[in-house]
Tab-separated table of C-alpha atoms in Angstrom:
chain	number	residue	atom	x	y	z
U	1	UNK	CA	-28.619	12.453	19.052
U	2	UNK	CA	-32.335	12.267	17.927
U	3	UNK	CA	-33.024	12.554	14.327
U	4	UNK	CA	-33.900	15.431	12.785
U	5	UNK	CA	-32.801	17.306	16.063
U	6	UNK	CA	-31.360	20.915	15.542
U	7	UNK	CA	-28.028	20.294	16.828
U	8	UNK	CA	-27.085	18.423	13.807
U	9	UNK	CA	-26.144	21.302	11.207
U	10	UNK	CA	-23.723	24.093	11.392
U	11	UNK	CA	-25.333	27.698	12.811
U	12	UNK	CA	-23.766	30.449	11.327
U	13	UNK	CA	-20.402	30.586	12.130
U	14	UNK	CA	-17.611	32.724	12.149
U	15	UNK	CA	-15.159	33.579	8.847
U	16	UNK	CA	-11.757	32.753	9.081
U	17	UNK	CA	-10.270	36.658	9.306
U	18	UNK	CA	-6.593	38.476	9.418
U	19	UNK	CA	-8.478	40.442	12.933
U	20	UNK	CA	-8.619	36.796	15.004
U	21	UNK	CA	-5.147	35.063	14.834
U	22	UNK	CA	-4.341	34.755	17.934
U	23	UNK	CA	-4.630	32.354	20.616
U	24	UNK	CA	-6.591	34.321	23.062
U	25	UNK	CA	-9.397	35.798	21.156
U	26	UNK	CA	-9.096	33.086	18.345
U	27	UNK	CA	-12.444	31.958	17.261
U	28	UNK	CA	-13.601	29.553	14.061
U	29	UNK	CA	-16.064	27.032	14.163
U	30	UNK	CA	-15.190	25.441	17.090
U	31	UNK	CA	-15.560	28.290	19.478
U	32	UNK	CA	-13.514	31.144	21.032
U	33	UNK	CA	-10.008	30.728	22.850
U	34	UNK	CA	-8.684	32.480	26.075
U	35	UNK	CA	-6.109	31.578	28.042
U	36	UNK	CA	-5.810	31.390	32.143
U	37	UNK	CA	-2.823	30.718	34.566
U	38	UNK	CA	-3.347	27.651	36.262
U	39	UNK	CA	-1.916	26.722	39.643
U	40	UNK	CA	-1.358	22.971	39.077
U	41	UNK	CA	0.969	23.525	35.800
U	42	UNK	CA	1.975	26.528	37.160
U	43	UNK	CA	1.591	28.347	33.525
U	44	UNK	CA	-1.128	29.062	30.912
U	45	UNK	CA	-3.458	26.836	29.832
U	46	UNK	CA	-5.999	27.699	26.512
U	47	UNK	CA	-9.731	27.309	27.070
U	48	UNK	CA	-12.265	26.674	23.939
U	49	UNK	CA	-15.679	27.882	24.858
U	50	UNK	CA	-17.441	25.401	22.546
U	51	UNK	CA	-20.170	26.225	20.402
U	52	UNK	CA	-23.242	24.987	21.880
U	53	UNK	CA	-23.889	22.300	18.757
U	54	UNK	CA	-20.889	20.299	20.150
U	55	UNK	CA	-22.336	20.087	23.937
U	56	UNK	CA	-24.029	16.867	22.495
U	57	UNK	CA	-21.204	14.888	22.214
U	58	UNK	CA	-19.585	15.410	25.601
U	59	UNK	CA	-18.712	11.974	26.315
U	60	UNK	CA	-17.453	11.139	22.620
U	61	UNK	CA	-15.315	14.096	22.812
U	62	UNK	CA	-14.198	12.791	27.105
U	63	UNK	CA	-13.015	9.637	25.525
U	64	UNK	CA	-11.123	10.601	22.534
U	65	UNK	CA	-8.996	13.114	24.781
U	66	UNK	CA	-8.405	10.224	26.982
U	67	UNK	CA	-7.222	8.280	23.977
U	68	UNK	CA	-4.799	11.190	23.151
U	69	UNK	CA	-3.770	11.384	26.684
U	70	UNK	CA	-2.746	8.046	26.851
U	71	UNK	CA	-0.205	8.371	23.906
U	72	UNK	CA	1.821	10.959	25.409
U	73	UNK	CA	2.871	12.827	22.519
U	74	UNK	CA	4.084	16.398	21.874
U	75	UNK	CA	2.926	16.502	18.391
U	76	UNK	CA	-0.901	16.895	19.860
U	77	UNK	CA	-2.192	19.690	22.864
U	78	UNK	CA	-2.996	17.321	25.783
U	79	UNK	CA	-7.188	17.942	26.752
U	80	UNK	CA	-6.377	18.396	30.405
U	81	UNK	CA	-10.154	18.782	31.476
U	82	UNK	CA	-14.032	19.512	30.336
U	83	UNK	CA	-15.895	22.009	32.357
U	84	UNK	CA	-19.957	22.365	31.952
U	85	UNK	CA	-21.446	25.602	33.728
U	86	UNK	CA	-24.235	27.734	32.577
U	87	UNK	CA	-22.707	29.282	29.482
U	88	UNK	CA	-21.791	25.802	27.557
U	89	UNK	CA	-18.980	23.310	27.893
U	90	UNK	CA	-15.432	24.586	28.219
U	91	UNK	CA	-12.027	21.999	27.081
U	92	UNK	CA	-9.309	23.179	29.030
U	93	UNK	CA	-5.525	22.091	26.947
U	94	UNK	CA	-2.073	22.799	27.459
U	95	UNK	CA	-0.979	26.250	25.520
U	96	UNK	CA	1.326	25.482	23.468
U	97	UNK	CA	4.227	28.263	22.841
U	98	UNK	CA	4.415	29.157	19.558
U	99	UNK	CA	2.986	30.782	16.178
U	100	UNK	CA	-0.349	29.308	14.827
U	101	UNK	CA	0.145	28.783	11.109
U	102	UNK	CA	-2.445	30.871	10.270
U	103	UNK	CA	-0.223	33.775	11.714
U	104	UNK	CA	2.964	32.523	10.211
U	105	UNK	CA	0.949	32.759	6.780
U	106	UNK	CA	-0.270	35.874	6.962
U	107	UNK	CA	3.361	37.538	8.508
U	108	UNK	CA	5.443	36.263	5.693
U	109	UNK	CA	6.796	38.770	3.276
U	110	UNK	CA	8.706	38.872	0.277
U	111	UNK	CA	11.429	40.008	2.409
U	112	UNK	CA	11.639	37.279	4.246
U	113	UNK	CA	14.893	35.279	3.132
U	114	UNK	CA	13.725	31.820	3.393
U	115	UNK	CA	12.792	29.302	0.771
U	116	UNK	CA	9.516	28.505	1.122
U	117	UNK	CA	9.681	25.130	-0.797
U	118	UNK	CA	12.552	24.011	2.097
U	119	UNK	CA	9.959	24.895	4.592
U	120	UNK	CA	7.521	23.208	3.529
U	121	UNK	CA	9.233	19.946	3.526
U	122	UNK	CA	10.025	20.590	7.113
U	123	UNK	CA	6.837	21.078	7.970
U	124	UNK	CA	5.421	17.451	6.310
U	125	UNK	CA	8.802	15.893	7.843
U	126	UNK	CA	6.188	16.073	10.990
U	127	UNK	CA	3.125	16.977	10.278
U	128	UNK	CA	2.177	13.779	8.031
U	129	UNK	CA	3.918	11.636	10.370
U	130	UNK	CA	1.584	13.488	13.268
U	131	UNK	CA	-1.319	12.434	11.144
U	132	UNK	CA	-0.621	8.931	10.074
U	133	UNK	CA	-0.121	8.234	14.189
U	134	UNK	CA	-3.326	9.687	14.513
U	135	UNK	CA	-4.542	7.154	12.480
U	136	UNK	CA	-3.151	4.324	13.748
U	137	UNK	CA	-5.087	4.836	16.530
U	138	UNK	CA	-8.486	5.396	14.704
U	139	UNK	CA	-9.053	8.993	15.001
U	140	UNK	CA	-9.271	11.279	12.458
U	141	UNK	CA	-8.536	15.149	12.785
U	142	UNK	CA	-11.061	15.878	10.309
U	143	UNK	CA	-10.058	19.557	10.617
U	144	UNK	CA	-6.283	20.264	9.859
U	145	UNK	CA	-5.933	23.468	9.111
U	146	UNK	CA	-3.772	26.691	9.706
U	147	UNK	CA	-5.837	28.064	12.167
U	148	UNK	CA	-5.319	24.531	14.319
U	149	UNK	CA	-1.361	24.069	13.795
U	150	UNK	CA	1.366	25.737	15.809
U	151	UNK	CA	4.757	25.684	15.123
U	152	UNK	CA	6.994	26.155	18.578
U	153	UNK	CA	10.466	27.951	18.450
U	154	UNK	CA	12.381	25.059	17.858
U	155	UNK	CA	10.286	24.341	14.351
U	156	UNK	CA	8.180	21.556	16.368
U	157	UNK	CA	4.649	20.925	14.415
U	158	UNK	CA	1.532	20.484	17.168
U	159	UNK	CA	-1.609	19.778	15.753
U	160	UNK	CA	-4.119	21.412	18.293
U	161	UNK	CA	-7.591	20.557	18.579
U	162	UNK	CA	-7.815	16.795	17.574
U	163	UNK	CA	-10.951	15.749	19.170
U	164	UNK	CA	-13.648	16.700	17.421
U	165	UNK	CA	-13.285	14.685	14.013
U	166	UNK	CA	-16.639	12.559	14.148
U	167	UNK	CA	-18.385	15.081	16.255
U	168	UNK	CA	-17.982	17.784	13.271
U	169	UNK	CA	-18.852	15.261	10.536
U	170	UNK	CA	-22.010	14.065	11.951
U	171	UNK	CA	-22.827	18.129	12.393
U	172	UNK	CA	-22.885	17.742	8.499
U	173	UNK	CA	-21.677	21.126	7.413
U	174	UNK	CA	-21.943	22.174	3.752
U	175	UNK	CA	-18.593	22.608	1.716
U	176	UNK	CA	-18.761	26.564	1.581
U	177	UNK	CA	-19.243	26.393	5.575
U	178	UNK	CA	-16.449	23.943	6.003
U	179	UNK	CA	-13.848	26.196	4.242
U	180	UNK	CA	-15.228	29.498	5.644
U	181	UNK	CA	-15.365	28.496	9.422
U	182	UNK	CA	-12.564	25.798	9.341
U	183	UNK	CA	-10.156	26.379	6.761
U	184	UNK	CA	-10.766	22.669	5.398
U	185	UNK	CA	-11.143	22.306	1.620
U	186	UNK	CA	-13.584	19.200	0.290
U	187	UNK	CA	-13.662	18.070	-3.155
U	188	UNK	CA	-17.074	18.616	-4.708
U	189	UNK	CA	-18.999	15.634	-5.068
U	190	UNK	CA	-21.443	13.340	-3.421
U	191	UNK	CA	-24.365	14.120	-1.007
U	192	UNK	CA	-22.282	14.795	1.902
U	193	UNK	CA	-18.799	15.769	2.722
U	194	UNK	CA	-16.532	12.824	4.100
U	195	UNK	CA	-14.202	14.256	6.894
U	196	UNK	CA	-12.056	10.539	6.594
U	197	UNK	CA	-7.997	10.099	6.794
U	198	UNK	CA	-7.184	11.181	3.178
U	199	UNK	CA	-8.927	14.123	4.089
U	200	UNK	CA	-6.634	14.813	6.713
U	201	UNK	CA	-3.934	13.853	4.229
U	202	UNK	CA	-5.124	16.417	1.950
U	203	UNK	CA	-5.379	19.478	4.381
U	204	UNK	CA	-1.345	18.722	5.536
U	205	UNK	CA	-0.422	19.352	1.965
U	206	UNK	CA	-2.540	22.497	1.705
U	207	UNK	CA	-1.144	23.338	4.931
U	208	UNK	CA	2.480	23.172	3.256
U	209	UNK	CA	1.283	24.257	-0.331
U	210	UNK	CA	0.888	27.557	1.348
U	211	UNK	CA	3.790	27.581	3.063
U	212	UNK	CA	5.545	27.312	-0.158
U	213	UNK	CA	3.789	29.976	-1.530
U	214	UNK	CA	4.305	32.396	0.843
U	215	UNK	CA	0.534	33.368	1.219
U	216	UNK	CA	-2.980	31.981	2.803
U	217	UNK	CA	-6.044	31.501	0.192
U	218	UNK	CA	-8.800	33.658	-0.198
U	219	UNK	CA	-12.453	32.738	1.794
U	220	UNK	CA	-13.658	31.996	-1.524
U	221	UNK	CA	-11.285	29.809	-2.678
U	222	UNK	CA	-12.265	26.266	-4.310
U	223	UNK	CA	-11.067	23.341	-5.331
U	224	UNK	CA	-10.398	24.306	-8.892
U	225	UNK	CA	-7.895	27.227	-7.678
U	226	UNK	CA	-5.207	24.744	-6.328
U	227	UNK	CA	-4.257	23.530	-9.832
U	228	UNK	CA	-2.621	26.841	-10.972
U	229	UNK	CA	-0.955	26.828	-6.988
U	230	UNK	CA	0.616	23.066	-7.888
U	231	UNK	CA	1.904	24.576	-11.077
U	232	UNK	CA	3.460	27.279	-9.070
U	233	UNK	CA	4.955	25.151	-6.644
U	234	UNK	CA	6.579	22.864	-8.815
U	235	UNK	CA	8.239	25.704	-10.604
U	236	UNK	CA	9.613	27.061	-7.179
U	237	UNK	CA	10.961	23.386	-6.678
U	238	UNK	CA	12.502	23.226	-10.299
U	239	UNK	CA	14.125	26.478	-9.026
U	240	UNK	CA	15.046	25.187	-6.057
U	241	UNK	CA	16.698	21.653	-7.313
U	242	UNK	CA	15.973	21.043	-10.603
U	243	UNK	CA	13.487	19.454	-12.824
U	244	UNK	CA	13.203	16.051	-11.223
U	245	UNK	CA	12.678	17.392	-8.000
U	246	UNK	CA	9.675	19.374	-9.505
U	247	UNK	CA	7.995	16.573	-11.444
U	248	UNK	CA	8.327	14.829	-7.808
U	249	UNK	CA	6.860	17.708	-6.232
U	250	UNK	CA	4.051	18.530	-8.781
U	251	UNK	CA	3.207	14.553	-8.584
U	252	UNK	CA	2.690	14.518	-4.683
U	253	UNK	CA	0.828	17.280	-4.688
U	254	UNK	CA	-1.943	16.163	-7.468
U	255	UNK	CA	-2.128	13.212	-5.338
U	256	UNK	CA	-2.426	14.645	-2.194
U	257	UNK	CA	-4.805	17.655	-2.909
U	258	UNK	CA	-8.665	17.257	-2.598
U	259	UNK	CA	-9.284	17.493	-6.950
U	260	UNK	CA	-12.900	17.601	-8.966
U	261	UNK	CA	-13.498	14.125	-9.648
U	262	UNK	CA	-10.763	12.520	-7.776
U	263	UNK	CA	-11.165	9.882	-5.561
U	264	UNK	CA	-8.997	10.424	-2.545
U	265	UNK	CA	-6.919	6.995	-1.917
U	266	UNK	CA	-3.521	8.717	-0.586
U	267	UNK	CA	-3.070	7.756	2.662
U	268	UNK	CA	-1.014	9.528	5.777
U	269	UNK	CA	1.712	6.690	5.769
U	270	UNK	CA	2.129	6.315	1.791
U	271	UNK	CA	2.632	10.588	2.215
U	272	UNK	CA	5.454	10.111	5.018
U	273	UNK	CA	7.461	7.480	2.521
U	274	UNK	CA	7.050	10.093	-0.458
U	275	UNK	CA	8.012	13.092	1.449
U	276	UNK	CA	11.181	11.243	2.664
U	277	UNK	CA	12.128	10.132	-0.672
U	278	UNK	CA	11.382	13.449	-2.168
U	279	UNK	CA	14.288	14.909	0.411
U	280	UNK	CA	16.946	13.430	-1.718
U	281	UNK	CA	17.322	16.648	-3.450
U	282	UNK	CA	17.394	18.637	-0.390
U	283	UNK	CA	18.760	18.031	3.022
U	284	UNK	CA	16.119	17.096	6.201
U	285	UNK	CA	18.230	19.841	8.151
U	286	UNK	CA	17.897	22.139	5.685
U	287	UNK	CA	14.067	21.704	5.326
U	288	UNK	CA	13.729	21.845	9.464
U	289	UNK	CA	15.785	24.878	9.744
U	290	UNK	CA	13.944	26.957	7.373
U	291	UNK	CA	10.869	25.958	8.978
U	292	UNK	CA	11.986	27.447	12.204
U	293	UNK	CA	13.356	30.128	10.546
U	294	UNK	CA	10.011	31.084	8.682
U	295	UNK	CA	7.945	30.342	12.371
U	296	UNK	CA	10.483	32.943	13.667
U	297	UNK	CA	9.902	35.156	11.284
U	298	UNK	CA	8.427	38.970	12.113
U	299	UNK	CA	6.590	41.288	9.779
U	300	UNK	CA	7.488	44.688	8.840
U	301	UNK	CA	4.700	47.397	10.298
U	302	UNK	CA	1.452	47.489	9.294
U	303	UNK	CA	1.114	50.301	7.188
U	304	UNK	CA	4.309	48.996	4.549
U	305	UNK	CA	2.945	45.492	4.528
U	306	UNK	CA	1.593	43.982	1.238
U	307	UNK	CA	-1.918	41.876	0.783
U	308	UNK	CA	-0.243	38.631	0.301
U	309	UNK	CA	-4.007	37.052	-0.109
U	310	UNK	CA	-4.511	34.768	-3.424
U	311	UNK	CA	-7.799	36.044	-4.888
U	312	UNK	CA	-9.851	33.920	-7.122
């Protein structure tokens, strides 16, 4: 890319929104889904119309989905194929079955009788694990997020969409764009905004902050309104098995989270040991099976259900 050119910052881009939470019709920063029936798989596959800023790093993007490909795993969407035509560039992937967080946040109700804490220990269980693999390989995700997470029927965590890590950083977008088109929170801070591992570390606990909450964040959410949200989630863990459980709980979380000031050090391995020592007070099974249980979860109508929406 030539410097200076004006494919290297964000256009304006879409807001995250309640109307766009599906998989066909989804749209954030990245582009819009659809889905098509393909002959090959015989089934549906999802197609991301790209937004044109990405077009420049075609071949980047080509050989980090042939990376994925080649570790077979079910934890990421297999890239099955590019396609270039006159509207943009196209990346065909396996559709997975499922709920994308994002809906699973914004479905849950106070009604719903599972314990949010339990699922959101089943949800790291795989999701940090997902991440640190990631890493092992060199890739970062760079943009973990609800919108780009589906859990299947049997409580299985994908992370979709984990190409475009280095592409999106060297697009440069500011912190208030990051969080409004891609759900990803940075830590204020610095010239730029580093999209690196801990990062990815960061947005997994987010990811299952909220699942313990019950509730997505507001589009003008910062940094600074995820201290009061730790406090809250330790006291649903000291609820949930006792005091010890929520000073572990609290701790991971404040070490974890992006934080004003805080170098970031907290990486996707170091996560997986904590989270598995931190299940001595409850059971792996029962952390899985709420999980599902949550990801099977189905609102009441429309017109009886409550804003769950944290405003700050």
């Amino acid at each position: 890319m030539q410097p200076g050119a004006s494919t290297t910052r964000m256009s304006a881009s879409p807001e995250i929104s309640a109307s766009s939470v599906s998989t066909a019709g989804y749209e954030d920063g990245l582009g819009r889904r659809s889905v098509r029936f393909n002959r090959e798989v015989g089934g549906m596959l999802e197609c991301l119309d790209l937004r044109p800023q990405f077009v420049v790093f075609e071949q980047a993007l080509r050989a980090r989905a042939e990376i994925l490909g080649r570790m077979e795993d079910e934890r990421f969407a297999l890239v099955r194929q590019f396609e270039r035509d006159g509207s943009g560039l196209h990346v065909i992937s396996d559709l997975v079955t499922g709920q994308r967080l994002i809906d699973v946040l914004e479905n849950r109700s106070d009604e719903a009788a599972v314990s949010g804490i339990d699922a959101a220990f089943g949800f790291l269980l795989q999701a940090m694990p997902a991440v640190a693999q990631l890493h092992s390989h060199s890739i970062t995700h760079g943009a973990v997020g609800p919108g780009r997470i589906i859990i299947t029927p049997n409580a299985q965590v994908v992370l979709l969409d984990n190409i475009y890590g280095t592409a999106l950083e060297r697009l440069a977008p500011t912190r208030p764009r990051l969080w409004a088109s891609f759900g990803v929170m940075a830590a204020p801070g610095g010239a730029g905004v580093s999209l690196d591992r801990q990062g990815d570390v960061g947005q997994v606990a987010l990811c299952a902050l909220l699942l313990a909450i019950g509730r997505p964040l507001d589009q003008n959410a910062g940094v600074a309104s995820l201290v009061p949200l730790v406090r809250e989630i330790a006291e649903l863990a000291e609820i949930r098995a006792g005091s010890r459980f929520a000073e572990g709980v609290g701790r991971f979380f404040i070490d974890a989270l992006p934080a004003v000031g805080k170098k970031r050090t907290l990486e996707a391995d170091q996560a997986t040991t904590t989270v598995r020592q931190l299940l001595t007070h409850i059971s792996e099974d029962e952390s899985l099976s709420a999980l599902a249980e949550l990801a099977s979860y189905r609102p009441v109508p429309a017109r009886s259900r409550v804003d769950r929406t944290v405003k700050v």
